[in-house]
Short mmCIF file of N, CA and C in Angstrom, two decimals:
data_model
loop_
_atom_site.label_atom_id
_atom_site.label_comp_id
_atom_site.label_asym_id
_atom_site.label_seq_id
_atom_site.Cartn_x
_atom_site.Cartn_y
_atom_site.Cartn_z
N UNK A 4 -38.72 -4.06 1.13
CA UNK A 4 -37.42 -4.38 0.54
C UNK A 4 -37.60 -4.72 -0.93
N UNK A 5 -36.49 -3.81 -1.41
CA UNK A 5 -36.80 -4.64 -3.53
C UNK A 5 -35.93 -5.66 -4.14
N UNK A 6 -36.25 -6.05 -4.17
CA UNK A 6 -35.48 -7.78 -4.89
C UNK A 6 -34.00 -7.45 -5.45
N UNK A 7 -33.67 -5.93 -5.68
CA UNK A 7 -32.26 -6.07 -6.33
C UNK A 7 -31.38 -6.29 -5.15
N UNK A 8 -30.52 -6.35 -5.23
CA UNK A 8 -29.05 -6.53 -4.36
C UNK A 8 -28.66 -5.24 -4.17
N UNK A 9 -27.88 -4.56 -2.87
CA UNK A 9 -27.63 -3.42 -2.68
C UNK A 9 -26.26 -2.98 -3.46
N UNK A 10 -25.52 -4.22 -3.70
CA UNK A 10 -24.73 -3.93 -4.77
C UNK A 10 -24.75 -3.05 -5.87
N UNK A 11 -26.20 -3.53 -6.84
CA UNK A 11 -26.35 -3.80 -8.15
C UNK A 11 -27.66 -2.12 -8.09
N UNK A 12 -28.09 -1.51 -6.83
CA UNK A 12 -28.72 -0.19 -6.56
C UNK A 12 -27.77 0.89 -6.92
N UNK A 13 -28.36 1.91 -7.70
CA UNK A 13 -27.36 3.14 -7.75
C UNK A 13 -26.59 3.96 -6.57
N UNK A 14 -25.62 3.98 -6.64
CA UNK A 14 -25.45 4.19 -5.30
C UNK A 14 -25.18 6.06 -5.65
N UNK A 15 -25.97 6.62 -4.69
CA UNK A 15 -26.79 8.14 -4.48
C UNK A 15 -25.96 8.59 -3.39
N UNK A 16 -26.11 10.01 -3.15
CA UNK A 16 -25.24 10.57 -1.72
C UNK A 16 -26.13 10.37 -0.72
N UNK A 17 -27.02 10.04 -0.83
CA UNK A 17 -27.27 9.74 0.53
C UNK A 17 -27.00 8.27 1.03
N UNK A 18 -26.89 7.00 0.34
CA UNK A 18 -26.26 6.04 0.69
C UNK A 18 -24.78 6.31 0.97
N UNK A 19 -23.89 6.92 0.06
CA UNK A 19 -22.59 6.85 0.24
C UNK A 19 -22.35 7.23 1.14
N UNK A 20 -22.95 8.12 2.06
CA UNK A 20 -22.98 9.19 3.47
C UNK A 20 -23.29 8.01 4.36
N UNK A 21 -23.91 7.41 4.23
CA UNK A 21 -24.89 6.27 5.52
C UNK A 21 -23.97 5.35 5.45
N UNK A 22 -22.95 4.88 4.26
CA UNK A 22 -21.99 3.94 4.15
C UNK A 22 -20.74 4.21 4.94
N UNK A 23 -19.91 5.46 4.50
CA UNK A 23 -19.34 6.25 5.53
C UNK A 23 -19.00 6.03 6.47
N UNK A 24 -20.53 6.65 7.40
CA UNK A 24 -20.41 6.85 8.55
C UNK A 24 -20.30 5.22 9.42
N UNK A 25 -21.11 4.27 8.68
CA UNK A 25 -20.87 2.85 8.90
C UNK A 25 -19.61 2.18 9.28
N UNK A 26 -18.79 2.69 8.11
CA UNK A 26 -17.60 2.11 7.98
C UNK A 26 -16.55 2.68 9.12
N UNK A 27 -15.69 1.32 9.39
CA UNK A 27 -14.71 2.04 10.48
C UNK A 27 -13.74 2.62 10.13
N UNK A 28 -12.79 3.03 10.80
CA UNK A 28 -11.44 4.23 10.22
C UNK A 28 -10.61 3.66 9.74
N UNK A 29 -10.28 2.37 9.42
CA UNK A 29 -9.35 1.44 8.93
C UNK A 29 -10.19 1.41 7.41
N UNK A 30 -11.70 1.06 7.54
CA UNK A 30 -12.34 0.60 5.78
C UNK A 30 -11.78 1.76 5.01
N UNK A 31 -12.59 2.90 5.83
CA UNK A 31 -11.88 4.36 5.10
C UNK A 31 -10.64 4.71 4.63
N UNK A 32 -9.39 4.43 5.51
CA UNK A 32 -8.27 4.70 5.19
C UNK A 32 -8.06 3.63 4.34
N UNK A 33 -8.11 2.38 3.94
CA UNK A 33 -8.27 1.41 2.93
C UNK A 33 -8.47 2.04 2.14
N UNK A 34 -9.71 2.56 1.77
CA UNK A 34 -10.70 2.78 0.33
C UNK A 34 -9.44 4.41 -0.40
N UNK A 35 -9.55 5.08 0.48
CA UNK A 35 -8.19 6.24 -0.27
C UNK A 35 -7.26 6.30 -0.33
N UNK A 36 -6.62 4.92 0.43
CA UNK A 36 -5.14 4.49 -0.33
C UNK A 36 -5.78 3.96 -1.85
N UNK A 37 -6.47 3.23 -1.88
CA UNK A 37 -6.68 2.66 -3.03
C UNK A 37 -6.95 3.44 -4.59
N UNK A 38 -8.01 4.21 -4.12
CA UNK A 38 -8.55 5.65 -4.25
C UNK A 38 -7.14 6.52 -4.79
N UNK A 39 -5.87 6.52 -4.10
CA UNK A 39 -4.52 7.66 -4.32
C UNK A 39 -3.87 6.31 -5.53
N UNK A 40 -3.88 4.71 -5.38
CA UNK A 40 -2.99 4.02 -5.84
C UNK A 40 -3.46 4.63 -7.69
N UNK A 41 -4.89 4.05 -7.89
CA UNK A 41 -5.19 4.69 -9.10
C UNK A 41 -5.10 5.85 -9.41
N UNK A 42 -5.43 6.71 -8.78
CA UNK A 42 -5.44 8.36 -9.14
C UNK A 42 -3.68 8.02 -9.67
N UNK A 43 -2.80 7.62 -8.44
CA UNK A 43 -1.33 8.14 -9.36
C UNK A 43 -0.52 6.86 -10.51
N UNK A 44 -1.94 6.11 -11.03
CA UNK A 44 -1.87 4.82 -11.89
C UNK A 44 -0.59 3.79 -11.29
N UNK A 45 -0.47 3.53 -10.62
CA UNK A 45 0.02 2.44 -10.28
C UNK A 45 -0.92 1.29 -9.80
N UNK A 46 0.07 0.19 -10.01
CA UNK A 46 -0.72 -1.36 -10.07
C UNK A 46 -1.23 -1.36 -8.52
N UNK A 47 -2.47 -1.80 -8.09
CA UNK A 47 -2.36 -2.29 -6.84
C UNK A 47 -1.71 -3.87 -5.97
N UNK A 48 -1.04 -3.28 -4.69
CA UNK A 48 -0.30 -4.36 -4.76
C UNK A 48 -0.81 -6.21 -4.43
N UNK A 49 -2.47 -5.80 -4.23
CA UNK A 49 -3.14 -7.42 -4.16
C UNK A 49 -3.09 -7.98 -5.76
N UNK A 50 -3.02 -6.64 -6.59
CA UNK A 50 -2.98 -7.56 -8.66
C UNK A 50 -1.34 -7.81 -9.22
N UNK A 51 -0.62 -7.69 -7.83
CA UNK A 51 0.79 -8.19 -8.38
C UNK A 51 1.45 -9.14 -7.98
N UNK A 52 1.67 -9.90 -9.03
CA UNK A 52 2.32 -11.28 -9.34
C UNK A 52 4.05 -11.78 -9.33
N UNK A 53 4.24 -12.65 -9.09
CA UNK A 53 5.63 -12.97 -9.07
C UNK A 53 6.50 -12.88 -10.07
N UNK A 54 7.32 -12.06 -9.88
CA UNK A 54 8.18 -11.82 -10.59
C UNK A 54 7.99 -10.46 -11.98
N UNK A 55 6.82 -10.19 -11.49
CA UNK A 55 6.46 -8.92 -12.50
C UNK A 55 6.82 -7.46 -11.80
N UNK A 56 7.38 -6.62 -13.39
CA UNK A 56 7.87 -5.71 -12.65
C UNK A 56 6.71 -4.39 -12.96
N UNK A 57 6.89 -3.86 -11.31
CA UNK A 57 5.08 -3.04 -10.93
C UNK A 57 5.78 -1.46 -10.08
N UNK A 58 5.05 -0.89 -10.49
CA UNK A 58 5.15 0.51 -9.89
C UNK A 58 4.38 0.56 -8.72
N UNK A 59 4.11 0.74 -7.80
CA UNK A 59 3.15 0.33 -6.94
C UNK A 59 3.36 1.93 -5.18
N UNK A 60 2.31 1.96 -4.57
CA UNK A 60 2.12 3.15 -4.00
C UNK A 60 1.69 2.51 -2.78
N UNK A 61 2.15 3.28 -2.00
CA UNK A 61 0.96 3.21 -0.11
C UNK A 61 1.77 4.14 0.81
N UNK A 62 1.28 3.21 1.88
CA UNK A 62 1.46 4.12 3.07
C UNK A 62 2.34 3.19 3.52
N UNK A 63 4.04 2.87 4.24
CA UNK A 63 4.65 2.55 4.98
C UNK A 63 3.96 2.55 6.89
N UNK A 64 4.11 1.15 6.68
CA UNK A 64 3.01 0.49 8.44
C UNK A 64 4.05 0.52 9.68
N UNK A 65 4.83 -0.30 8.76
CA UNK A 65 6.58 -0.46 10.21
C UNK A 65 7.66 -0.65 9.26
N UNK A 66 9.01 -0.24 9.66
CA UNK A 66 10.24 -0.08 9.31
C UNK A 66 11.07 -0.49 10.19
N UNK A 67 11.84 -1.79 10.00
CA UNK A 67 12.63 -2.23 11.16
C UNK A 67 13.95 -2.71 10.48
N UNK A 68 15.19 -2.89 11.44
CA UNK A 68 16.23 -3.18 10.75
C UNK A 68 16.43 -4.49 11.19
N UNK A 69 16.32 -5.82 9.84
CA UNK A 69 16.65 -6.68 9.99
C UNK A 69 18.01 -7.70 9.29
N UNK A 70 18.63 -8.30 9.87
CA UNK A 70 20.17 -8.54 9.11
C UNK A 70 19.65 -9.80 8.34
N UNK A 71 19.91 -10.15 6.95
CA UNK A 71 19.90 -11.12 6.11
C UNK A 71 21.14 -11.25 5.90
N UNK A 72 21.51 -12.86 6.15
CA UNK A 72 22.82 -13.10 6.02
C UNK A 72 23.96 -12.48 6.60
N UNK A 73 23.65 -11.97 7.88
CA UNK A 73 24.79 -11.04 7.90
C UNK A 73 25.12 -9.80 7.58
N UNK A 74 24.08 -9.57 6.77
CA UNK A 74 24.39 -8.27 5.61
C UNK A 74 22.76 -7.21 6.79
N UNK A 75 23.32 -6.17 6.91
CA UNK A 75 22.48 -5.27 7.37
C UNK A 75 20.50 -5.09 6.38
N UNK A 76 20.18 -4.85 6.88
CA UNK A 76 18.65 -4.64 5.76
C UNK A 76 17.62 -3.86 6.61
N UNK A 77 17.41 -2.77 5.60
CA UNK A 77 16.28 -2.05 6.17
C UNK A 77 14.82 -2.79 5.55
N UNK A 78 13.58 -2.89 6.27
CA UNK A 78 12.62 -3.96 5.86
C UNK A 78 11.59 -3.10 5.98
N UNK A 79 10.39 -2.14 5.02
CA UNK A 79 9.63 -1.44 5.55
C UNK A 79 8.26 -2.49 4.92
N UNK A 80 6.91 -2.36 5.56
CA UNK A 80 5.80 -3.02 5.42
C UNK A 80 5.30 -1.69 4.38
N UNK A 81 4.83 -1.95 3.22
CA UNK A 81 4.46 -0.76 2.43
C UNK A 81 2.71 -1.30 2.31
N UNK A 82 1.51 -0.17 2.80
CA UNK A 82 0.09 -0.94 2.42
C UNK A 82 -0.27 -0.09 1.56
N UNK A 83 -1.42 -0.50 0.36
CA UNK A 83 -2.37 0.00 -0.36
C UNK A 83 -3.60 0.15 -0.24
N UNK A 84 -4.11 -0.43 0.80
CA UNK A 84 -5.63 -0.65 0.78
C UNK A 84 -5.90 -2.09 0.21
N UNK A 85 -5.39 -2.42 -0.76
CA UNK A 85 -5.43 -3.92 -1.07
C UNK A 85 -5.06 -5.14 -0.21
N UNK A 86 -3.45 -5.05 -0.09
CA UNK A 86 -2.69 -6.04 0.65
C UNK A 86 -1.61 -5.20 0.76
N UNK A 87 -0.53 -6.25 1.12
CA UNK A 87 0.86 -5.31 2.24
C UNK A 87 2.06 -5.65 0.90
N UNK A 88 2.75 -5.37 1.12
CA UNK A 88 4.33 -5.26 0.65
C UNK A 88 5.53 -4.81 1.25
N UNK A 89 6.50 -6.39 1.20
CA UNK A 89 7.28 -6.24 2.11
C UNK A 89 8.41 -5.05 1.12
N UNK A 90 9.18 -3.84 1.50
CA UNK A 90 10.29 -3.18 0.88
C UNK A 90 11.70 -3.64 1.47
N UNK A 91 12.62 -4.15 1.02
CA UNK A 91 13.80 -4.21 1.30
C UNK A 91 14.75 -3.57 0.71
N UNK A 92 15.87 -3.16 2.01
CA UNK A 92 16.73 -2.55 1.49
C UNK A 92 17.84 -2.86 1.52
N UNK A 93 18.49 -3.67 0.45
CA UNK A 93 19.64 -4.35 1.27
C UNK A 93 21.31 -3.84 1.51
N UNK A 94 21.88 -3.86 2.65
CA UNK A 94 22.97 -3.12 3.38
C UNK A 94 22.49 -2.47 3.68
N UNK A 95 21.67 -1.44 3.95
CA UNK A 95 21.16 -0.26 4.13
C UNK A 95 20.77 -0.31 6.06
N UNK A 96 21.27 0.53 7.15
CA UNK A 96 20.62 0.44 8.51
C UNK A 96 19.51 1.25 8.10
N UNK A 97 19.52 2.64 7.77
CA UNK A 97 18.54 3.38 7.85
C UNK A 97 19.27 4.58 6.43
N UNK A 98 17.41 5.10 6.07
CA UNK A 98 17.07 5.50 4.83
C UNK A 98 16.47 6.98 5.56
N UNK A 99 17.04 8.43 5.34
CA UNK A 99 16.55 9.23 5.66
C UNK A 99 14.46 9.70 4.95
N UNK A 100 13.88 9.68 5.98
CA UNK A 100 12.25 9.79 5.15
C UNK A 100 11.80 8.63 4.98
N UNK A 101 12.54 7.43 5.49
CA UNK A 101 11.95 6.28 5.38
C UNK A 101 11.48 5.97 6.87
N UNK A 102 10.36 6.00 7.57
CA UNK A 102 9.88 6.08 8.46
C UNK A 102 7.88 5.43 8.48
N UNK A 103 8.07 4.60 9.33
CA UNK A 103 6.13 4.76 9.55
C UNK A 103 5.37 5.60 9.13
N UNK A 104 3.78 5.42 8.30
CA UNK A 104 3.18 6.79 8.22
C UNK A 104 3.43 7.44 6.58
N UNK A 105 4.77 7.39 6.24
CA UNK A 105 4.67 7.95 5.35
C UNK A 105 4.48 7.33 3.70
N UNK A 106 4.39 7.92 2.91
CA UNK A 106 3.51 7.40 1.79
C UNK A 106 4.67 7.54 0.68
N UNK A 107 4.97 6.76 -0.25
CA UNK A 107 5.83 6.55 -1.45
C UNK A 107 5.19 5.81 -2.38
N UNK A 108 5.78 6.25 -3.93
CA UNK A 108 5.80 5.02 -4.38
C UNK A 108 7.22 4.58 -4.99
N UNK A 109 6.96 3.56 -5.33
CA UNK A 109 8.49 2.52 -4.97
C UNK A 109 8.11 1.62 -6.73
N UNK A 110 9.02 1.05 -7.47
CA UNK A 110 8.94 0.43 -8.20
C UNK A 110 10.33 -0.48 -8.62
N UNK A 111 9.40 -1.46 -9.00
CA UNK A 111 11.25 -3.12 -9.56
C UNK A 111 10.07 -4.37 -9.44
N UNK A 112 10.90 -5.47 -9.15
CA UNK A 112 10.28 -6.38 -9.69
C UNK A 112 10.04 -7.51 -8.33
N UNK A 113 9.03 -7.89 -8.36
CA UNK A 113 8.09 -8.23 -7.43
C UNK A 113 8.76 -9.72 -7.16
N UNK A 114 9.16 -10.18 -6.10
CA UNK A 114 9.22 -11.56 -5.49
C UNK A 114 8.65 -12.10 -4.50
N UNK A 115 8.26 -13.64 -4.63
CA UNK A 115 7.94 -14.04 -3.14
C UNK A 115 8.86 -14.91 -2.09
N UNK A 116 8.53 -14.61 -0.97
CA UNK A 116 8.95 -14.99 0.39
C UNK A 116 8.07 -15.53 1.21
N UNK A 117 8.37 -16.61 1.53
CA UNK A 117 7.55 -16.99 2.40
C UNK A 117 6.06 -17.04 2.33
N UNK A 118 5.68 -16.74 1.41
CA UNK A 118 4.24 -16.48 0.35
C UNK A 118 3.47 -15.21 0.56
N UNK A 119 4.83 -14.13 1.22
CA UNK A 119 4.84 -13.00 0.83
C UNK A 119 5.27 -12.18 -0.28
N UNK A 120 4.46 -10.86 -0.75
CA UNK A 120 5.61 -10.05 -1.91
C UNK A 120 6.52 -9.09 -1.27
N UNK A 121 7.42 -9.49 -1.99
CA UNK A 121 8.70 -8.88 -1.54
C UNK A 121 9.45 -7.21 -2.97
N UNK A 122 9.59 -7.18 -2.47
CA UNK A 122 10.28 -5.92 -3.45
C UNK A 122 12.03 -5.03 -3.01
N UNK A 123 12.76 -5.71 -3.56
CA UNK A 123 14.39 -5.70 -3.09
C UNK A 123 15.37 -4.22 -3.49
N UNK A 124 15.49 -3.59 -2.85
CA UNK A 124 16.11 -2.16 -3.37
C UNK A 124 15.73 -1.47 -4.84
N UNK A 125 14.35 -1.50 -4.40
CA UNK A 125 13.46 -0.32 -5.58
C UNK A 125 13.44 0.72 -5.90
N UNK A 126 13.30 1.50 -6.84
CA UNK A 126 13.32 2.78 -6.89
C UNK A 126 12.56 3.15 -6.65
N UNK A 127 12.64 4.25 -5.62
CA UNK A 127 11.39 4.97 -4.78
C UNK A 127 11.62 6.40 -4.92
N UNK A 128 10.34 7.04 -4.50
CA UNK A 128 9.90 8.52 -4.53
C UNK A 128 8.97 8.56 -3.50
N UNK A 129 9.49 9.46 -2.40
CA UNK A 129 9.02 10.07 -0.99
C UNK A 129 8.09 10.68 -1.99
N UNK A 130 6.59 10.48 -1.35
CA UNK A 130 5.75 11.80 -1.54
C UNK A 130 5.47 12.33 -0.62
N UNK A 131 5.43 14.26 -1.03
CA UNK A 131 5.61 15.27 -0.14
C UNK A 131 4.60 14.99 1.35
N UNK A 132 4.99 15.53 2.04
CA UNK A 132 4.38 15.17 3.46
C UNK A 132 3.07 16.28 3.42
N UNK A 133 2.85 17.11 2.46
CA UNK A 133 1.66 18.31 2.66
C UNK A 133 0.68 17.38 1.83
N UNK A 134 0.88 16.16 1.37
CA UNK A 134 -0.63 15.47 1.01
C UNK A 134 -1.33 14.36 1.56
N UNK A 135 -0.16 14.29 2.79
CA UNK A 135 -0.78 13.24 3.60
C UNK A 135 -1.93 13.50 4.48
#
């Protein structure tokens, strides 16, 4: 064994292959959301702060319709590989393409709830379903 840290070793294809195959199907799908958040430059959503306004990307986890106040609300869980983000939609029952699974990015200005981030009728863009 050599005194450096496996960190701080070049990392070669044959480690990245042995890392891989290591890793479970959740690390993976993590690492290329993260991997797609930069490629299409948006902020990731674990480096966004309250009340800042962020462009931000993932994959939609669950979409459920929950009433605030009375008032109808579509609520989708949006992930990056980082952390989660709650999407709200408010009045809204249902959003055609807004479904589990699929991948957007969404942008406005970031709040918390419950010492969750929240993001309140954002402007979003379905991305095409042939790059999922």
């Amino acid at each position: 064994m050599s005194a450096v840290p496996r960190s701080e070793k070049p990392a070669g294809r044959f480690r990245r292959m042995i890392d891989r195959l290591s890793s479970s199907q959740e690390d993976l799908e993590s690492e290329e959301l993260r991997e797609d958040a930069e490629t299409a430059g948006c902020t990731r959503i674990g480096d966004c702060h309250d009340r800042q306004v962020v462009t931000v990307t993932g994959t939609l986890r669950t979409v459920t319709l929950r009433p605030r106040a009375g008032v109808p609300a579509l609520e989708a869980e949006l992930f990056d590989g980082s952390a989660a983000l709650d999407v709200v939609w408010l009045g809204r029952r249902s959003i055609v393409g807004i479904e589990p699974g699929r991948k957007l990015i969404a942008s406005g200005r970031i709040s918390m709830s419950r010492g969750r981030r929240v993001l309140f009728n954002p402007k979003y863009e379905l991305r095409p379903l042939g790059r999922e």
